[in-house]
Short mmCIF file of C-alpha atoms in Angstrom, two decimals:
data_model
loop_
_atom_site.label_atom_id
_atom_site.label_comp_id
_atom_site.label_asym_id
_atom_site.label_seq_id
_atom_site.Cartn_x
_atom_site.Cartn_y
_atom_site.Cartn_z
CA MET V 13 37.99 28.44 -63.83
CA SER V 14 39.84 31.43 -62.38
CA VAL V 15 43.64 31.49 -62.20
CA TYR V 16 43.53 31.25 -58.44
CA ASN V 17 41.34 28.18 -58.51
CA LYS V 18 43.55 26.57 -61.18
CA LEU V 19 46.48 27.08 -58.84
CA ILE V 20 44.55 25.54 -55.97
CA VAL V 21 43.80 22.45 -58.06
CA LYS V 22 47.29 22.11 -59.52
CA LEU V 23 49.07 22.46 -56.23
CA GLY V 24 46.66 20.05 -54.57
CA LEU V 25 45.63 22.51 -51.91
CA PRO V 26 42.33 22.01 -50.02
CA LEU V 27 39.43 22.75 -52.32
CA SER V 28 37.70 24.70 -49.55
CA ASP V 29 40.34 27.41 -50.12
CA SER V 30 39.07 28.08 -53.61
CA VAL V 31 37.27 31.35 -54.30
CA GLY V 32 34.32 31.94 -56.61
CA GLY V 33 33.13 29.46 -59.18
CA VAL V 34 30.62 26.76 -58.41
CA LYS V 35 30.97 24.52 -55.36
CA LEU V 36 28.81 21.61 -54.42
CA CYS V 37 28.72 19.98 -50.99
CA MET V 38 26.48 16.95 -50.56
CA VAL V 39 25.79 15.11 -47.32
CA ASP V 40 24.53 11.52 -47.36
CA PHE V 41 22.41 12.09 -50.52
CA MET V 42 19.94 13.92 -48.29
CA CYS V 43 20.99 17.53 -48.85
CA VAL V 44 23.27 19.43 -51.16
CA LEU V 45 24.65 22.95 -50.84
CA ILE V 46 25.34 24.70 -54.12
CA GLU V 47 27.49 27.82 -54.04
CA GLY V 48 27.78 30.22 -56.93
CA HIS V 49 24.30 29.88 -58.38
CA ARG V 50 22.43 32.38 -60.48
CA GLY V 51 18.85 31.47 -59.50
CA ILE V 52 16.26 28.72 -59.78
CA LEU V 53 15.02 27.79 -63.17
CA LYS V 54 12.64 24.93 -62.42
CA TYR V 55 11.23 23.49 -59.29
CA THR V 56 9.27 20.29 -58.73
CA PRO V 57 9.49 17.82 -55.88
CA GLN V 58 11.21 15.43 -58.32
CA GLU V 59 13.59 17.82 -60.06
CA ILE V 60 15.18 21.16 -59.29
CA THR V 61 17.14 23.01 -61.94
CA VAL V 62 19.60 25.64 -60.70
CA ARG V 63 21.15 28.15 -63.08
CA LEU V 64 24.91 28.68 -63.07
CA LYS V 65 27.23 31.11 -64.79
CA LYS V 66 27.86 28.51 -67.45
CA GLY V 67 25.16 25.89 -67.76
CA ASN V 68 22.73 24.48 -65.18
CA ILE V 69 22.73 21.85 -62.44
CA VAL V 70 19.82 19.44 -62.34
CA ALA V 71 19.15 17.67 -59.05
CA ALA V 72 16.75 14.73 -59.38
CA GLY V 73 15.16 12.66 -56.65
CA GLN V 74 12.05 12.44 -54.49
CA GLY V 75 10.59 14.99 -52.09
CA LEU V 76 13.04 17.73 -53.01
CA THR V 77 12.64 21.11 -51.29
CA ILE V 78 14.62 24.30 -51.28
CA GLU V 79 15.43 24.78 -47.66
CA GLU V 80 17.41 28.02 -47.89
CA ILE V 81 18.51 30.39 -50.58
CA ASN V 82 20.46 33.59 -50.65
CA ALA V 83 22.42 35.51 -53.20
CA ASP V 84 25.17 32.92 -53.50
CA GLU V 85 24.08 29.67 -51.86
CA ILE V 86 21.15 27.32 -52.22
CA LEU V 87 20.44 24.40 -49.94
CA ILE V 88 18.36 21.58 -51.41
CA LYS V 89 16.99 18.86 -49.16
CA GLY V 90 15.32 15.58 -50.04
CA ASN V 91 16.10 12.14 -51.34
CA ILE V 92 18.65 12.96 -54.05
CA ASP V 93 19.08 10.35 -56.76
CA SER V 94 21.35 12.27 -59.13
CA ILE V 95 23.03 15.59 -59.77
CA LYS V 96 24.08 16.36 -63.31
CA ARG V 97 25.42 19.26 -65.32
CA ASP V 98 23.19 20.59 -68.07
CA TYR V 99 24.73 22.52 -70.99
CA ASP V 100 21.32 23.91 -72.15
CA LYS V 101 21.92 27.18 -74.04
CA GLN V 102 18.53 28.65 -73.04
CA SER V 103 19.77 29.08 -69.43
CA MET I 5 14.33 33.48 -30.49
CA ILE I 6 15.23 35.04 -33.83
CA ASN I 7 12.36 37.01 -35.29
CA LYS I 8 11.02 35.50 -38.50
CA VAL I 9 8.26 36.50 -40.92
CA LYS I 10 6.52 34.11 -43.29
CA PHE I 11 5.41 35.44 -46.66
CA LYS I 12 3.25 33.97 -49.37
CA VAL I 13 3.54 35.31 -52.89
CA LYS I 14 1.00 34.56 -55.58
CA GLY I 15 2.16 32.95 -58.77
CA ASN I 16 3.72 29.55 -59.06
CA SER I 17 7.13 30.56 -60.33
CA ALA I 18 10.63 30.85 -59.03
CA TYR I 19 10.94 34.53 -60.06
CA PRO I 20 10.15 36.09 -56.63
CA VAL I 21 12.62 33.70 -54.99
CA ASN I 22 15.37 34.51 -57.47
CA MET I 23 14.61 38.23 -57.31
CA LEU I 24 14.72 38.44 -53.53
CA SER I 25 17.75 36.18 -53.15
CA LYS I 26 19.72 38.24 -55.68
CA ARG I 27 18.97 41.38 -53.65
CA GLY I 28 20.65 39.91 -50.60
CA ILE I 29 17.61 38.62 -48.75
CA ARG I 30 18.04 35.20 -47.20
CA LEU I 31 15.02 33.01 -47.76
CA SER I 32 14.36 29.75 -45.99
CA LYS I 33 11.72 27.01 -45.92
CA ILE I 34 10.71 27.70 -49.51
CA ARG I 35 7.59 25.78 -50.49
CA PHE I 36 6.05 25.86 -53.93
CA THR I 37 2.30 25.24 -54.02
CA ASP I 38 -0.31 25.44 -56.78
CA ASP I 39 -1.28 29.02 -56.04
CA GLY I 40 2.08 30.46 -55.05
CA VAL I 41 5.28 30.16 -53.12
CA SER I 42 5.79 30.63 -49.38
CA PHE I 43 9.06 31.40 -47.67
CA VAL I 44 10.43 32.69 -44.38
CA VAL I 45 12.69 35.71 -44.02
CA ASP I 46 14.37 37.37 -41.05
CA ALA I 47 12.48 40.23 -39.45
CA LYS I 48 15.29 42.63 -40.37
CA ASP I 49 14.59 41.93 -44.07
CA TYR I 50 10.85 42.39 -43.66
CA ASP I 51 10.68 45.95 -44.94
CA ASN I 52 13.03 45.30 -47.86
CA CYS I 53 11.09 42.24 -48.85
CA ARG I 54 7.83 44.14 -48.91
CA GLU I 55 9.41 46.95 -50.89
CA TYR I 56 10.78 44.62 -53.54
CA LEU I 57 7.58 42.69 -53.88
CA GLU I 58 5.58 45.88 -54.28
CA GLU I 59 8.11 47.23 -56.75
CA PHE I 60 7.63 44.21 -58.98
CA ASN I 61 3.85 44.22 -58.48
CA ARG I 62 3.70 40.88 -56.79
CA LYS I 63 0.70 40.09 -54.67
CA TYR I 64 1.82 38.83 -51.32
CA ALA I 65 0.49 38.12 -47.85
CA VAL I 66 2.17 37.87 -44.45
CA LEU I 67 1.19 34.49 -43.03
CA SER I 68 2.84 34.68 -39.63
CA GLU I 69 5.27 36.61 -37.51
CA LYS I 70 7.34 34.82 -34.91
CA GLY I 71 9.86 36.02 -32.37
CA ILE I 72 10.18 37.94 -29.13
CA VAL I 73 9.39 41.29 -30.78
CA TYR I 74 6.10 40.07 -32.21
CA TYR I 75 5.27 38.20 -29.04
CA TRP I 76 5.86 41.37 -27.03
CA ARG I 77 3.59 43.31 -29.34
CA LYS I 78 0.82 40.74 -28.74
CA LEU I 79 1.38 40.87 -25.04
CA LYS I 80 1.09 44.66 -24.98
CA LYS I 81 -2.49 44.24 -26.11
CA ARG I 82 -3.15 42.02 -23.09
CA ALA I 83 -2.00 44.34 -20.38
CA GLY I 84 -4.65 43.16 -17.96
CA LEU I 85 -3.45 39.58 -18.12
CA ILE I 86 0.13 40.61 -17.56
CA ALA I 87 -0.78 42.87 -14.67
CA GLY I 88 -2.83 40.10 -13.07
CA ALA I 89 0.01 37.60 -13.46
CA ALA I 90 2.46 40.05 -11.94
CA ILE I 91 0.17 40.76 -8.98
CA PHE I 92 -0.30 37.02 -8.46
CA LEU I 93 3.43 36.44 -8.37
CA VAL I 94 3.94 39.26 -5.90
CA VAL I 95 1.17 38.02 -3.63
CA ALA I 96 2.48 34.45 -3.80
CA PHE I 97 5.94 35.65 -2.87
CA LEU I 98 4.62 37.70 0.05
CA TYR I 99 2.45 34.76 1.17
CA SER I 100 5.47 32.51 1.26
CA LEU I 101 7.12 34.89 3.71
CA THR I 102 4.30 34.60 6.26
CA ILE I 103 3.92 32.15 9.15
CA LEU I 104 0.33 31.11 9.71
CA THR I 105 0.23 27.80 11.60
CA ILE I 106 2.20 25.66 14.02
CA ASN I 107 2.01 21.87 13.57
CA ILE I 108 3.06 19.70 16.51
CA SER I 109 3.58 15.96 16.17
CA GLY I 110 5.17 13.06 18.01
CA ASN I 111 3.64 13.74 21.40
CA SER I 112 1.33 11.36 23.21
CA LEU I 113 1.98 11.96 26.92
CA VAL I 114 2.71 15.69 26.90
CA PRO I 115 -0.44 17.64 25.93
CA THR I 116 -0.31 19.57 22.64
CA GLU I 117 -1.62 22.72 24.33
CA VAL I 118 1.35 22.80 26.72
CA ILE I 119 3.81 22.65 23.83
CA ARG I 120 1.86 25.18 21.77
CA SER I 121 1.71 27.68 24.61
CA LYS I 122 5.46 27.36 25.10
CA VAL I 123 6.08 27.90 21.36
CA CYS I 124 3.79 30.93 21.29
CA GLU I 125 6.01 32.63 23.85
CA THR I 126 8.63 32.84 21.09
CA VAL I 127 6.65 32.66 17.84
CA ASN I 128 3.00 33.67 17.83
CA PRO I 129 1.41 33.39 14.36
CA PRO I 130 0.24 35.02 12.18
CA LEU I 131 3.59 36.66 11.45
CA PHE I 132 5.02 38.35 8.37
CA ASN I 133 8.64 38.08 7.29
CA ALA I 134 9.64 36.80 10.73
CA LYS I 135 13.01 35.20 11.22
CA ILE I 136 12.75 32.19 13.49
CA ASP I 137 15.52 31.54 15.94
CA ARG I 138 15.39 27.75 15.75
CA LYS I 139 17.86 27.07 18.53
CA ARG I 140 16.07 29.37 20.93
CA LEU I 141 12.74 27.76 20.07
CA GLU I 142 14.13 24.24 20.52
CA LYS I 143 15.65 25.20 23.86
CA CYS I 144 12.31 26.61 24.94
CA ILE I 145 10.45 23.40 24.06
CA LEU I 146 13.09 21.18 25.70
CA SER I 147 12.43 22.93 28.99
CA ILE I 148 9.03 21.14 29.12
CA ASP I 149 9.06 18.06 31.36
CA GLY I 150 8.75 14.81 29.47
CA ILE I 151 10.37 15.90 26.21
CA SER I 152 13.80 14.51 25.38
CA SER I 153 14.40 15.97 21.89
CA VAL I 154 12.75 18.30 19.40
CA SER I 155 13.21 19.39 15.79
CA VAL I 156 11.84 22.63 14.33
CA GLU I 157 11.35 23.14 10.61
CA LYS I 158 9.72 25.92 8.62
CA ARG I 159 7.90 24.65 5.56
CA GLY I 160 5.77 27.02 3.58
CA THR I 161 3.60 28.99 5.96
CA ALA I 162 3.78 26.44 8.77
CA ILE I 163 6.27 25.65 11.46
CA ASN I 164 6.51 21.87 11.91
CA ILE I 165 7.62 20.76 15.37
CA LYS I 166 8.46 17.10 15.96
CA VAL I 167 9.02 16.07 19.56
CA LEU I 168 10.40 12.89 21.04
CA GLU I 169 9.10 12.17 24.51
CA GLU I 170 11.02 10.64 27.38
CA LEU I 171 10.35 7.01 28.14
CA PRO I 172 7.95 6.46 31.04
CA ILE I 173 9.48 5.48 34.38
CA LEU I 174 9.19 1.72 34.77
CA ASP I 175 7.62 0.18 37.82
CA ILE I 176 10.35 -2.15 39.08
CA GLU I 177 9.11 -5.19 40.95
CA ASP I 178 11.14 -6.28 43.98
CA ILE I 179 11.29 -10.02 43.71
CA LYS I 180 12.86 -10.39 47.14
CA LYS I 181 9.41 -10.03 48.68
CA GLY I 182 7.60 -13.34 49.22
CA PHE I 183 10.07 -16.10 48.40
CA GLN I 184 7.83 -19.14 48.08
CA PRO I 185 8.97 -22.66 47.30
CA ILE I 186 7.34 -24.78 44.63
CA THR I 187 5.44 -27.71 46.11
CA SER I 188 3.82 -30.82 44.70
CA LYS I 189 0.10 -30.99 44.01
CA TYR I 190 -0.07 -34.80 43.94
CA ASP I 191 1.52 -37.91 45.36
CA SER I 192 3.67 -38.93 42.43
CA VAL I 193 6.98 -40.19 41.14
CA VAL I 194 9.09 -37.43 39.55
CA THR I 195 9.94 -37.95 35.87
CA ARG I 196 11.28 -34.52 34.79
CA VAL I 197 12.63 -31.48 36.65
CA ILE I 198 13.05 -28.15 34.82
CA VAL I 199 14.47 -25.39 37.05
CA THR I 200 14.49 -21.71 36.02
CA GLY I 201 15.19 -20.27 39.47
CA GLY I 202 16.09 -21.58 42.90
CA THR I 203 17.47 -24.97 43.95
CA PRO I 204 15.81 -28.31 43.02
CA LEU I 205 15.18 -30.60 46.00
CA VAL I 206 14.02 -33.66 44.06
CA LYS I 207 15.37 -35.64 41.16
CA SER I 208 13.97 -37.93 38.49
CA GLY I 209 12.65 -41.23 39.87
CA GLN I 210 12.06 -39.89 43.37
CA ALA I 211 8.69 -40.38 45.02
CA VAL I 212 7.10 -37.24 46.44
CA LYS I 213 4.06 -36.61 48.53
CA LYS I 214 1.42 -33.97 48.06
CA GLY I 215 2.65 -30.67 49.50
CA GLN I 216 6.31 -31.68 49.49
CA GLN I 217 8.78 -28.99 48.41
CA LEU I 218 10.15 -29.55 44.92
CA ILE I 219 12.14 -26.34 44.23
CA ALA I 220 13.50 -24.15 47.04
CA PRO I 221 13.65 -20.34 46.83
CA TYR I 222 17.37 -19.96 47.41
CA LEU I 223 20.73 -20.53 45.77
CA MET I 224 23.83 -21.93 47.43
CA ALA I 225 26.80 -19.57 47.37
CA GLY I 226 29.56 -21.42 49.13
CA GLU I 227 29.29 -23.38 52.38
CA ASN I 228 26.44 -22.37 54.68
CA ASN I 229 25.74 -19.35 52.56
CA THR I 230 22.37 -19.10 50.83
CA VAL I 231 21.07 -16.31 48.61
CA MET I 232 17.31 -15.91 48.49
CA CYS I 233 15.69 -15.79 45.08
CA LYS I 234 12.41 -16.51 43.36
CA ALA I 235 11.80 -20.22 42.83
CA GLY I 236 10.78 -21.09 39.29
CA GLY I 237 10.44 -24.11 37.10
CA GLU I 238 8.33 -27.11 36.22
CA VAL I 239 8.32 -30.63 37.69
CA TYR I 240 6.57 -33.49 35.92
CA GLY I 241 5.71 -36.80 37.48
CA LYS I 242 3.62 -39.93 37.24
CA VAL I 243 0.33 -39.80 39.06
CA TRP I 244 -2.15 -42.63 39.67
CA LEU I 245 -5.80 -41.76 39.76
CA THR I 246 -8.43 -44.21 41.00
CA LYS I 247 -12.16 -44.32 41.24
CA SER I 248 -14.16 -47.11 42.83
CA LYS I 249 -17.81 -47.96 43.25
CA VAL I 250 -19.70 -50.78 44.93
CA TYR I 251 -22.60 -52.29 43.05
CA GLY I 252 -25.07 -54.38 45.07
CA ASN I 253 -26.99 -57.55 44.10
CA THR I 254 -30.23 -55.66 44.04
CA LYS I 255 -31.31 -52.60 42.21
CA LEU I 256 -34.06 -50.13 42.90
CA LYS I 257 -36.55 -49.88 40.11
CA PHE I 258 -39.84 -48.12 39.80
CA LYS I 259 -42.62 -50.38 38.63
CA ARG I 260 -45.99 -49.15 37.36
CA THR I 261 -48.92 -49.99 39.57
CA GLY I 262 -51.53 -49.60 36.78
CA ASN I 263 -53.03 -46.32 38.05
CA LYS I 264 -52.86 -43.30 35.83
CA SER I 265 -54.09 -39.74 35.69
CA VAL I 266 -54.66 -37.63 32.58
CA TYR I 267 -54.41 -33.88 32.47
CA ILE I 268 -55.02 -31.81 29.37
CA ASP I 269 -53.55 -28.35 29.33
CA LEU I 270 -55.12 -26.11 26.70
CA LYS I 271 -52.61 -23.57 25.35
CA PRO I 272 -54.33 -21.04 23.15
CA PHE I 273 -51.79 -18.79 21.40
CA ASN I 274 -48.92 -20.42 23.29
CA TRP I 275 -49.86 -19.07 26.68
CA ILE I 276 -47.80 -20.45 29.49
CA LYS I 277 -49.81 -21.77 32.36
CA LYS I 278 -48.77 -23.45 35.55
CA LYS I 279 -48.85 -27.22 35.14
CA LYS I 280 -51.14 -29.15 37.44
CA GLU I 281 -49.22 -31.60 39.66
CA PRO I 282 -50.23 -35.28 39.60
CA PRO I 283 -51.78 -36.92 42.64
CA PHE I 284 -49.10 -39.62 43.01
CA ALA I 285 -45.96 -39.74 45.14
CA HIS I 286 -43.99 -41.59 42.46
CA TYR I 287 -44.98 -41.39 38.82
CA GLN I 288 -43.80 -41.48 35.25
CA THR I 289 -44.92 -38.79 32.84
CA LYS I 290 -45.88 -39.04 29.21
CA LYS I 291 -46.39 -35.79 27.31
CA GLU I 292 -48.27 -35.40 24.03
CA ILE I 293 -48.95 -32.25 22.02
CA ILE I 294 -52.27 -32.10 20.20
CA TYR I 295 -52.92 -29.39 17.57
CA ILE I 296 -56.51 -28.27 17.29
CA GLY I 297 -57.51 -26.48 14.13
CA ASP I 298 -55.40 -25.09 11.32
CA ILE I 299 -56.63 -21.51 11.18
CA ILE I 300 -56.53 -20.67 14.90
CA PRO I 301 -53.17 -21.68 16.54
CA LEU I 302 -54.76 -23.71 19.30
CA LYS I 303 -52.83 -26.54 20.85
CA ALA I 304 -53.31 -28.77 23.84
CA VAL I 305 -50.74 -30.67 25.88
CA LYS I 306 -51.85 -33.99 27.25
CA TYR I 307 -50.02 -35.25 30.32
CA THR I 308 -50.49 -38.88 31.31
CA TYR I 309 -49.17 -39.74 34.77
CA TYR I 310 -48.53 -43.41 35.57
CA GLU I 311 -48.26 -44.23 39.24
CA THR I 312 -45.12 -46.18 40.14
CA LYS I 313 -43.77 -47.79 43.25
CA PRO I 314 -40.18 -48.53 44.19
CA VAL I 315 -39.28 -52.17 43.96
CA TYR I 316 -35.94 -53.87 44.60
CA VAL I 317 -35.14 -56.38 41.91
CA GLU I 318 -32.32 -58.81 41.51
CA TYR I 319 -29.43 -57.24 39.62
CA ASP I 320 -26.53 -59.04 37.97
CA CYS I 321 -23.59 -56.62 37.71
CA TYR I 322 -21.53 -58.92 35.52
CA ALA I 323 -24.10 -58.71 32.78
CA ASP I 324 -23.64 -54.91 32.51
CA ILE I 325 -19.98 -54.82 33.55
CA ASP I 326 -18.77 -53.15 30.34
CA LEU I 327 -21.32 -50.42 30.74
CA LEU I 328 -20.39 -49.90 34.39
CA ILE I 329 -16.67 -49.74 33.53
CA LYS I 330 -17.36 -47.19 30.79
CA GLU I 331 -19.50 -45.09 33.11
CA LEU I 332 -16.94 -45.10 35.91
CA SER I 333 -14.04 -44.42 33.48
CA HIS I 334 -15.88 -41.44 32.11
CA GLN I 335 -16.28 -40.04 35.61
CA LEU I 336 -12.56 -40.53 36.28
CA GLU I 337 -11.57 -38.92 32.98
CA GLU I 338 -13.18 -35.69 34.12
CA GLU I 339 -10.69 -35.52 36.98
CA ILE I 340 -7.60 -35.81 34.74
CA PRO I 341 -5.85 -32.41 34.51
CA GLU I 342 -5.50 -30.68 31.16
CA GLY I 343 -2.31 -31.47 29.30
CA ALA I 344 -1.68 -34.76 31.06
CA THR I 345 -0.45 -37.74 29.07
CA ARG I 346 -2.43 -40.94 29.60
CA GLU I 347 0.05 -43.74 30.13
CA ARG I 348 -2.06 -46.72 31.23
CA LYS I 349 -5.58 -47.63 32.26
CA TRP I 350 -6.89 -50.76 33.99
CA TYR I 351 -9.63 -51.90 36.31
CA ASP I 352 -10.16 -54.34 39.12
CA ILE I 353 -13.37 -56.18 40.07
CA LYS I 354 -13.66 -57.57 43.57
CA LYS I 355 -16.57 -59.80 44.47
CA LEU I 356 -18.21 -59.00 47.78
CA ASP I 357 -20.88 -60.79 49.83
CA LYS I 358 -23.66 -58.65 48.57
CA GLY I 359 -22.24 -57.10 45.48
CA VAL I 360 -19.22 -56.13 43.46
CA ASN I 361 -16.51 -53.51 44.03
CA LEU I 362 -15.34 -51.98 40.74
CA VAL I 363 -12.10 -49.96 40.82
CA ILE I 364 -10.75 -48.03 37.79
CA TYR I 365 -7.05 -46.97 37.68
CA TYR I 366 -5.42 -44.35 35.48
CA GLU I 367 -1.67 -43.76 35.26
CA ILE I 368 -0.88 -40.29 33.86
CA GLU I 369 2.15 -38.06 33.51
CA THR I 370 1.38 -34.47 34.35
CA LEU I 371 2.75 -31.26 35.79
CA ILE I 372 2.83 -31.76 39.54
CA SER I 373 4.28 -28.35 40.55
#
């Protein structure tokens, strides 16, 4: 975590003011916006693995699709059952 | 509409997606299929996307192009259609500016041609881009006799004119002419008096004679001052109707003498022939129809004439009195006016030297005026 973000967390400031790093924003378990990704590693309608700077994020569910992607953000839509951090060294 | 281009890249892997997204191209609607991945990019990233895909030797195909720019490019190839649509719009606009017909409604007494000729003095179609002076036109139409109001409206290429005609002059009847009183039609006793005009001269329970005045054609306005008016109303009263007949002790009957004459009238095919008259002064006739043959419609009519002579026989009225009463009552019933109420009925039998006098009485309540 960067110094700035540590300060944000310690002082209890709004998390939306943080810069860089990885941010997740999920709405109603139907879509999740991941900021700070490094690309897609695996894609199936049941599981999408997104690469991060350190580790991966695995989103599992049914009918998952990648709705939008750009250099920094990825929007995943579908019926999301779980989102977990993966420490796999191969990523 | 934002311009979008849909690509499909061969190879079922996330590499093209990662590669393009890392180079700043925004991808959307990413779908992974068995033979590749499809995605949508903005039209401004189209060239860059192609360049990157070719650089990394990826086989790709453009599935669709959407947006105003691409739509315009398609339209440019259909110049004829666009030109035709434009000409149609221009013609429709110009057509809407024309005046072609005049519709007139609401008139029944004033002829349509009279109104139309008056309108054509101001507006004479067909006209193009003419401005109608409504007030002047309405004033022009109102100058026609028989029209009380008018409304003028332009709708499409027609001018709709609705007129309201004046009411026809009524023929007023002068009731002062011919003041006639209401008189009685029968000798009766008045039961009801209903007056709608004039002065009643009788009251309930009063006996009146036929022709007597019942309602006078005037009204009293102070002492010795009468105002003439039309007499009106209904007067009901009780009327007694009678019918009498004298029946003698003898009755004329026709007795057969025993002589007869037969005449057969052959009627082939229903021809009508003049019947032969019998040779007797008084006779009774018997008619029989005889059919001859089934195939040919031949029929004969047999007339048998029995000679009779008038004979006076003793006749007892009392034996047939019920029948005589019924017969005489029926004759009297035909004289009862329509709508009358039958109150009572009775009869009287008076014995005479050579017969009987039967009298039937009917008491009715009816309109006597």
